[in-house]
mmCIF file of N, CA, C and O in Angstrom:
data_model
loop_
_atom_site.group_PDB
_atom_site.id
_atom_site.type_symbol
_atom_site.label_atom_id
_atom_site.label_comp_id
_atom_site.label_asym_id
_atom_site.label_seq_id
_atom_site.Cartn_x
_atom_site.Cartn_y
_atom_site.Cartn_z
ATOM 1 N N UNK H 25 182.922 -52.891 47.012
ATOM 2 C CA UNK H 25 182.651 -51.503 46.680
ATOM 3 C C UNK H 25 181.218 -51.376 46.166
ATOM 4 O O UNK H 25 180.709 -52.265 45.506
ATOM 5 N N UNK H 26 180.636 -50.253 46.472
ATOM 6 C CA UNK H 26 179.282 -50.002 45.995
ATOM 7 C C UNK H 26 179.276 -48.736 45.156
ATOM 8 O O UNK H 26 180.119 -47.859 45.307
ATOM 9 N N UNK H 27 178.311 -48.642 44.278
ATOM 10 C CA UNK H 27 178.178 -47.454 43.445
ATOM 11 C C UNK H 27 177.412 -46.370 44.193
ATOM 12 O O UNK H 27 176.501 -46.654 44.960
ATOM 13 N N UNK H 28 177.792 -45.140 43.948
ATOM 14 C CA UNK H 28 177.153 -43.986 44.573
ATOM 15 C C UNK H 28 176.695 -43.034 43.487
ATOM 16 O O UNK H 28 177.118 -43.118 42.343
ATOM 17 N N UNK H 29 175.870 -42.083 43.876
ATOM 18 C CA UNK H 29 175.416 -41.055 42.947
ATOM 19 C C UNK H 29 176.563 -40.080 42.694
ATOM 20 O O UNK H 29 177.190 -39.582 43.624
ATOM 21 N N UNK H 30 176.828 -39.815 41.450
ATOM 22 C CA UNK H 30 177.914 -38.919 41.058
ATOM 23 C C UNK H 30 177.547 -37.466 41.392
ATOM 24 O O UNK H 30 176.446 -37.015 41.049
ATOM 25 N N UNK H 31 178.453 -36.711 42.031
ATOM 26 C CA UNK H 31 178.165 -35.310 42.324
ATOM 27 C C UNK H 31 178.142 -34.441 41.065
ATOM 28 O O UNK H 31 177.640 -33.331 41.083
ATOM 29 N N UNK H 32 178.632 -34.966 39.963
ATOM 30 C CA UNK H 32 178.673 -34.216 38.715
ATOM 31 C C UNK H 32 177.428 -34.448 37.854
ATOM 32 O O UNK H 32 176.748 -33.506 37.480
ATOM 33 N N UNK H 33 177.108 -35.712 37.546
ATOM 34 C CA UNK H 33 175.988 -36.002 36.639
ATOM 35 C C UNK H 33 174.763 -36.584 37.348
ATOM 36 O O UNK H 33 173.725 -36.758 36.727
ATOM 37 N N UNK H 34 174.893 -36.907 38.617
ATOM 38 C CA UNK H 34 173.807 -37.439 39.462
ATOM 39 C C UNK H 34 173.381 -38.874 39.118
ATOM 40 O O UNK H 34 172.403 -39.361 39.647
ATOM 41 N N UNK H 35 174.119 -39.545 38.244
ATOM 42 C CA UNK H 35 173.830 -40.943 37.935
ATOM 43 C C UNK H 35 174.508 -41.841 38.970
ATOM 44 O O UNK H 35 175.545 -41.483 39.533
ATOM 45 N N UNK H 36 173.951 -42.986 39.203
ATOM 46 C CA UNK H 36 174.531 -43.930 40.171
ATOM 47 C C UNK H 36 175.606 -44.746 39.457
ATOM 48 O O UNK H 36 175.420 -45.895 39.080
ATOM 49 N N UNK H 37 176.738 -44.065 39.242
ATOM 50 C CA UNK H 37 177.863 -44.666 38.534
ATOM 51 C C UNK H 37 179.207 -44.236 39.145
ATOM 52 O O UNK H 37 180.248 -44.367 38.529
ATOM 53 N N UNK H 38 179.176 -43.687 40.356
ATOM 54 C CA UNK H 38 180.365 -43.148 41.023
ATOM 55 C C UNK H 38 180.972 -44.237 41.900
ATOM 56 O O UNK H 38 180.307 -44.768 42.788
ATOM 57 N N UNK H 39 182.233 -44.575 41.662
ATOM 58 C CA UNK H 39 182.900 -45.653 42.374
ATOM 59 C C UNK H 39 184.323 -45.230 42.713
ATOM 60 O O UNK H 39 184.860 -44.312 42.108
ATOM 61 N N UNK H 40 184.936 -45.906 43.657
ATOM 62 C CA UNK H 40 186.274 -45.524 44.096
ATOM 63 C C UNK H 40 187.247 -46.683 43.972
ATOM 64 O O UNK H 40 186.863 -47.858 43.987
ATOM 65 N N UNK H 41 188.531 -46.300 43.861
ATOM 66 C CA UNK H 41 189.635 -47.255 43.905
ATOM 67 C C UNK H 41 190.739 -46.620 44.743
ATOM 68 O O UNK H 41 190.826 -45.391 44.843
ATOM 69 N N UNK H 42 191.573 -47.450 45.339
ATOM 70 C CA UNK H 42 192.727 -46.955 46.081
ATOM 71 C C UNK H 42 193.953 -47.224 45.222
ATOM 72 O O UNK H 42 194.187 -48.349 44.793
ATOM 73 N N UNK H 43 194.714 -46.180 44.967
ATOM 74 C CA UNK H 43 195.930 -46.308 44.174
ATOM 75 C C UNK H 43 197.105 -46.468 45.127
ATOM 76 O O UNK H 43 197.624 -45.504 45.655
ATOM 77 N N UNK H 44 197.518 -47.701 45.348
ATOM 78 C CA UNK H 44 198.604 -47.983 46.281
ATOM 79 C C UNK H 44 199.957 -47.481 45.800
ATOM 80 O O UNK H 44 200.869 -47.304 46.586
ATOM 81 N N UNK H 45 200.085 -47.238 44.512
ATOM 82 C CA UNK H 45 201.346 -46.734 43.974
ATOM 83 C C UNK H 45 201.521 -45.246 44.228
ATOM 84 O O UNK H 45 202.616 -44.730 44.186
ATOM 85 N N UNK H 46 200.414 -44.535 44.461
ATOM 86 C CA UNK H 46 200.481 -43.095 44.744
ATOM 87 C C UNK H 46 200.012 -42.864 46.180
ATOM 88 O O UNK H 46 198.979 -42.278 46.441
ATOM 89 N N UNK H 47 200.756 -43.390 47.118
ATOM 90 C CA UNK H 47 200.543 -43.197 48.560
ATOM 91 C C UNK H 47 199.094 -43.387 49.011
ATOM 92 O O UNK H 47 198.535 -42.547 49.694
ATOM 93 N N UNK H 48 198.495 -44.479 48.615
ATOM 94 C CA UNK H 48 197.151 -44.842 49.066
ATOM 95 C C UNK H 48 196.093 -43.784 48.768
ATOM 96 O O UNK H 48 195.169 -43.574 49.533
ATOM 97 N N UNK H 49 196.226 -43.125 47.667
ATOM 98 C CA UNK H 49 195.266 -42.115 47.238
ATOM 99 C C UNK H 49 193.956 -42.782 46.822
ATOM 100 O O UNK H 49 193.955 -43.765 46.089
ATOM 101 N N UNK H 50 192.834 -42.251 47.296
ATOM 102 C CA UNK H 50 191.524 -42.769 46.891
ATOM 103 C C UNK H 50 191.021 -41.931 45.726
ATOM 104 O O UNK H 50 190.873 -40.717 45.829
ATOM 105 N N UNK H 51 190.763 -42.610 44.617
ATOM 106 C CA UNK H 51 190.313 -41.950 43.395
ATOM 107 C C UNK H 51 188.869 -42.352 43.133
ATOM 108 O O UNK H 51 188.531 -43.531 43.115
ATOM 109 N N UNK H 52 188.014 -41.356 42.925
ATOM 110 C CA UNK H 52 186.609 -41.577 42.590
ATOM 111 C C UNK H 52 186.413 -41.295 41.111
ATOM 112 O O UNK H 52 186.865 -40.267 40.607
ATOM 113 N N UNK H 53 185.751 -42.207 40.414
ATOM 114 C CA UNK H 53 185.467 -42.048 38.986
ATOM 115 C C UNK H 53 184.004 -42.340 38.716
ATOM 116 O O UNK H 53 183.425 -43.236 39.315
ATOM 117 N N UNK H 54 183.446 -41.597 37.776
ATOM 118 C CA UNK H 54 182.079 -41.848 37.327
ATOM 119 C C UNK H 54 182.128 -42.561 35.988
ATOM 120 O O UNK H 54 182.748 -42.080 35.039
ATOM 121 N N UNK H 55 181.468 -43.683 35.910
ATOM 122 C CA UNK H 55 181.437 -44.468 34.677
ATOM 123 C C UNK H 55 180.512 -43.848 33.643
ATOM 124 O O UNK H 55 180.589 -44.190 32.472
ATOM 125 N N UNK H 56 179.655 -42.930 34.046
ATOM 126 C CA UNK H 56 178.696 -42.309 33.128
ATOM 127 C C UNK H 56 179.294 -41.080 32.438
ATOM 128 O O UNK H 56 179.272 -40.970 31.229
ATOM 129 N N UNK H 57 179.826 -40.145 33.230
ATOM 130 C CA UNK H 57 180.290 -38.876 32.668
ATOM 131 C C UNK H 57 181.815 -38.719 32.682
ATOM 132 O O UNK H 57 182.327 -37.667 32.313
ATOM 133 N N UNK H 58 182.530 -39.732 33.158
ATOM 134 C CA UNK H 58 184.000 -39.733 33.216
ATOM 135 C C UNK H 58 184.569 -38.679 34.165
ATOM 136 O O UNK H 58 185.705 -38.252 34.023
ATOM 137 N N UNK H 59 183.769 -38.249 35.131
ATOM 138 C CA UNK H 59 184.230 -37.298 36.147
ATOM 139 C C UNK H 59 185.180 -38.011 37.108
ATOM 140 O O UNK H 59 184.951 -39.165 37.483
ATOM 141 N N UNK H 60 186.257 -37.330 37.503
ATOM 142 C CA UNK H 60 187.225 -37.884 38.448
ATOM 143 C C UNK H 60 187.457 -36.892 39.583
ATOM 144 O O UNK H 60 187.597 -35.693 39.344
ATOM 145 N N UNK H 61 187.506 -37.412 40.805
ATOM 146 C CA UNK H 61 187.813 -36.602 41.983
ATOM 147 C C UNK H 61 188.709 -37.422 42.906
ATOM 148 O O UNK H 61 188.730 -38.652 42.843
ATOM 149 N N UNK H 62 189.430 -36.731 43.755
ATOM 150 C CA UNK H 62 190.377 -37.367 44.667
ATOM 151 C C UNK H 62 189.948 -37.089 46.101
ATOM 152 O O UNK H 62 189.673 -35.950 46.456
ATOM 153 N N UNK H 63 189.919 -38.132 46.905
ATOM 154 C CA UNK H 63 189.435 -38.020 48.282
ATOM 155 C C UNK H 63 190.576 -37.851 49.268
ATOM 156 O O UNK H 63 191.582 -38.552 49.197
ATOM 157 N N UNK H 64 190.389 -36.943 50.218
ATOM 158 C CA UNK H 64 191.286 -36.809 51.362
ATOM 159 C C UNK H 64 190.590 -37.496 52.529
ATOM 160 O O UNK H 64 189.715 -36.921 53.170
ATOM 161 N N UNK H 65 190.958 -38.742 52.785
ATOM 162 C CA UNK H 65 190.284 -39.540 53.814
ATOM 163 C C UNK H 65 190.511 -39.016 55.224
ATOM 164 O O UNK H 65 189.738 -39.310 56.125
ATOM 165 N N UNK H 66 191.531 -38.215 55.424
ATOM 166 C CA UNK H 66 191.787 -37.679 56.760
ATOM 167 C C UNK H 66 190.729 -36.655 57.163
ATOM 168 O O UNK H 66 190.611 -36.309 58.334
ATOM 169 N N UNK H 67 189.941 -36.174 56.195
ATOM 170 C CA UNK H 67 188.932 -35.152 56.482
ATOM 171 C C UNK H 67 187.516 -35.704 56.494
ATOM 172 O O UNK H 67 186.560 -34.940 56.483
ATOM 173 N N UNK H 68 187.346 -37.004 56.498
ATOM 174 C CA UNK H 68 186.004 -37.602 56.538
ATOM 175 C C UNK H 68 185.279 -37.156 57.808
ATOM 176 O O UNK H 68 185.876 -37.040 58.869
ATOM 177 N N UNK H 69 183.967 -36.908 57.681
ATOM 178 C CA UNK H 69 183.202 -36.443 58.835
ATOM 179 C C UNK H 69 181.737 -36.820 58.691
ATOM 180 O O UNK H 69 181.324 -37.392 57.692
ATOM 181 N N UNK H 70 180.949 -36.442 59.682
ATOM 182 C CA UNK H 70 179.499 -36.626 59.610
ATOM 183 C C UNK H 70 178.887 -35.468 58.833
ATOM 184 O O UNK H 70 179.315 -34.329 58.967
ATOM 185 N N UNK H 71 177.868 -35.772 58.056
ATOM 186 C CA UNK H 71 177.159 -34.725 57.313
ATOM 187 C C UNK H 71 176.316 -33.908 58.292
ATOM 188 O O UNK H 71 175.512 -34.474 59.043
ATOM 189 N N UNK H 72 176.456 -32.583 58.307
ATOM 190 C CA UNK H 72 175.656 -31.766 59.221
ATOM 191 C C UNK H 72 174.174 -31.738 58.848
ATOM 192 O O UNK H 72 173.332 -31.461 59.690
ATOM 193 N N UNK H 73 173.862 -32.058 57.599
ATOM 194 C CA UNK H 73 172.472 -32.023 57.133
ATOM 195 C C UNK H 73 171.706 -33.282 57.529
ATOM 196 O O UNK H 73 170.658 -33.218 58.145
ATOM 197 N N UNK H 74 172.231 -34.447 57.164
ATOM 198 C CA UNK H 74 171.493 -35.702 57.384
ATOM 199 C C UNK H 74 172.111 -36.596 58.456
ATOM 200 O O UNK H 74 171.566 -37.644 58.778
ATOM 201 N N UNK H 75 173.272 -36.201 58.977
ATOM 202 C CA UNK H 75 174.001 -36.929 60.029
ATOM 203 C C UNK H 75 174.634 -38.237 59.544
ATOM 204 O O UNK H 75 175.118 -39.027 60.331
ATOM 205 N N UNK H 76 174.647 -38.471 58.229
ATOM 206 C CA UNK H 76 175.296 -39.652 57.662
ATOM 207 C C UNK H 76 176.778 -39.607 58.033
ATOM 208 O O UNK H 76 177.420 -38.569 57.922
ATOM 209 N N UNK H 77 177.368 -40.724 58.495
ATOM 210 C CA UNK H 77 178.722 -40.685 59.034
ATOM 211 C C UNK H 77 179.857 -40.673 58.013
ATOM 212 O O UNK H 77 181.016 -40.704 58.400
ATOM 213 N N UNK H 78 179.564 -40.613 56.736
ATOM 214 C CA UNK H 78 180.647 -40.692 55.755
ATOM 215 C C UNK H 78 180.603 -39.574 54.725
ATOM 216 O O UNK H 78 180.650 -39.796 53.532
ATOM 217 N N UNK H 79 180.521 -38.335 55.187
ATOM 218 C CA UNK H 79 180.657 -37.197 54.286
ATOM 219 C C UNK H 79 182.139 -37.126 53.919
ATOM 220 O O UNK H 79 183.007 -37.193 54.788
ATOM 221 N N UNK H 80 182.435 -37.012 52.620
ATOM 222 C CA UNK H 80 183.828 -37.059 52.192
ATOM 223 C C UNK H 80 184.277 -35.737 51.590
ATOM 224 O O UNK H 80 183.477 -34.971 51.062
ATOM 225 N N UNK H 81 185.574 -35.492 51.697
ATOM 226 C CA UNK H 81 186.200 -34.298 51.146
ATOM 227 C C UNK H 81 186.811 -34.684 49.803
ATOM 228 O O UNK H 81 187.671 -35.552 49.734
ATOM 229 N N UNK H 82 186.330 -34.050 48.715
ATOM 230 C CA UNK H 82 186.807 -34.364 47.374
ATOM 231 C C UNK H 82 187.437 -33.140 46.725
ATOM 232 O O UNK H 82 187.058 -31.996 47.004
ATOM 233 N N UNK H 83 188.385 -33.417 45.849
ATOM 234 C CA UNK H 83 189.064 -32.365 45.093
ATOM 235 C C UNK H 83 189.116 -32.815 43.638
ATOM 236 O O UNK H 83 189.436 -33.968 43.348
ATOM 237 N N UNK H 84 188.774 -31.901 42.726
ATOM 238 C CA UNK H 84 188.910 -32.189 41.307
ATOM 239 C C UNK H 84 189.754 -31.077 40.680
ATOM 240 O O UNK H 84 190.356 -30.282 41.390
ATOM 241 N N UNK H 85 189.790 -31.008 39.367
ATOM 242 C CA UNK H 85 190.620 -30.009 38.689
ATOM 243 C C UNK H 85 190.152 -28.577 38.920
ATOM 244 O O UNK H 85 190.913 -27.637 38.742
ATOM 245 N N UNK H 86 188.879 -28.406 39.315
ATOM 246 C CA UNK H 86 188.316 -27.063 39.437
ATOM 247 C C UNK H 86 187.937 -26.635 40.840
ATOM 248 O O UNK H 86 187.773 -25.443 41.090
ATOM 249 N N UNK H 87 187.731 -27.581 41.741
ATOM 250 C CA UNK H 87 187.227 -27.195 43.064
ATOM 251 C C UNK H 87 187.547 -28.223 44.135
ATOM 252 O O UNK H 87 187.982 -29.334 43.850
ATOM 253 N N UNK H 88 187.281 -27.797 45.367
ATOM 254 C CA UNK H 88 187.334 -28.677 46.539
ATOM 255 C C UNK H 88 185.961 -28.592 47.179
ATOM 256 O O UNK H 88 185.379 -27.499 47.239
ATOM 257 N N UNK H 89 185.463 -29.718 47.665
ATOM 258 C CA UNK H 89 184.129 -29.692 48.241
ATOM 259 C C UNK H 89 183.877 -30.897 49.144
ATOM 260 O O UNK H 89 184.572 -31.904 49.089
ATOM 261 N N UNK H 90 182.857 -30.737 49.989
ATOM 262 C CA UNK H 90 182.337 -31.839 50.791
ATOM 263 C C UNK H 90 181.215 -32.490 50.003
ATOM 264 O O UNK H 90 180.405 -31.796 49.395
ATOM 265 N N UNK H 91 181.136 -33.817 50.037
ATOM 266 C CA UNK H 91 180.078 -34.542 49.330
ATOM 267 C C UNK H 91 179.483 -35.597 50.256
ATOM 268 O O UNK H 91 180.206 -36.408 50.836
ATOM 269 N N UNK H 92 178.182 -35.560 50.401
ATOM 270 C CA UNK H 92 177.468 -36.594 51.150
ATOM 271 C C UNK H 92 176.656 -37.398 50.138
ATOM 272 O O UNK H 92 175.730 -36.863 49.522
ATOM 273 N N UNK H 93 176.995 -38.644 49.962
ATOM 274 C CA UNK H 93 176.274 -39.476 48.991
ATOM 275 C C UNK H 93 174.898 -39.879 49.505
ATOM 276 O O UNK H 93 174.036 -40.268 48.729
ATOM 277 N N UNK H 94 174.672 -39.733 50.786
ATOM 278 C CA UNK H 94 173.374 -40.093 51.366
ATOM 279 C C UNK H 94 172.305 -39.043 51.022
ATOM 280 O O UNK H 94 171.254 -39.366 50.495
ATOM 281 N N UNK H 95 172.582 -37.789 51.330
ATOM 282 C CA UNK H 95 171.595 -36.730 51.052
ATOM 283 C C UNK H 95 171.941 -35.938 49.790
ATOM 284 O O UNK H 95 171.221 -35.008 49.436
ATOM 285 N N UNK H 96 173.044 -36.289 49.146
ATOM 286 C CA UNK H 96 173.491 -35.681 47.889
ATOM 287 C C UNK H 96 173.824 -34.202 48.034
ATOM 288 O O UNK H 96 173.690 -33.414 47.106
ATOM 289 N N UNK H 97 174.283 -33.848 49.195
ATOM 290 C CA UNK H 97 174.635 -32.456 49.457
ATOM 291 C C UNK H 97 176.093 -32.210 49.078
ATOM 292 O O UNK H 97 176.988 -32.930 49.498
ATOM 293 N N UNK H 98 176.313 -31.182 48.276
ATOM 294 C CA UNK H 98 177.659 -30.791 47.839
ATOM 295 C C UNK H 98 177.911 -29.380 48.341
ATOM 296 O O UNK H 98 177.139 -28.466 48.043
ATOM 297 N N UNK H 99 178.971 -29.214 49.124
ATOM 298 C CA UNK H 99 179.315 -27.907 49.673
ATOM 299 C C UNK H 99 180.696 -27.523 49.152
ATOM 300 O O UNK H 99 181.710 -28.112 49.546
ATOM 301 N N UNK H 100 180.721 -26.538 48.271
ATOM 302 C CA UNK H 100 181.970 -26.059 47.676
ATOM 303 C C UNK H 100 182.772 -25.289 48.731
ATOM 304 O O UNK H 100 182.209 -24.499 49.495
ATOM 305 N N UNK H 101 184.065 -25.518 48.757
ATOM 306 C CA UNK H 101 184.963 -24.799 49.670
ATOM 307 C C UNK H 101 185.676 -23.730 48.865
ATOM 308 O O UNK H 101 186.352 -24.033 47.879
ATOM 309 N N UNK H 102 185.486 -22.507 49.248
ATOM 310 C CA UNK H 102 186.071 -21.357 48.532
ATOM 311 C C UNK H 102 187.535 -21.224 48.840
ATOM 312 O O UNK H 102 188.021 -21.437 49.880
#
């Protein structure tokens, strides 16, 4: 696993784990700001901005959004 820039605090402390006890849910946590988000891996796609192949769909307590760790683009889904 590698660390990524957190979409919340922008520090390179964002990492993921797979929780096999909760149906293979991917959980992202930031070691800096304690932000947590949950990934829906079925919605992974290419970033339309930078063409990076691993733009991910994340959900937290307040929102759902696309996150590209390559270009740091966050697109909130209304």
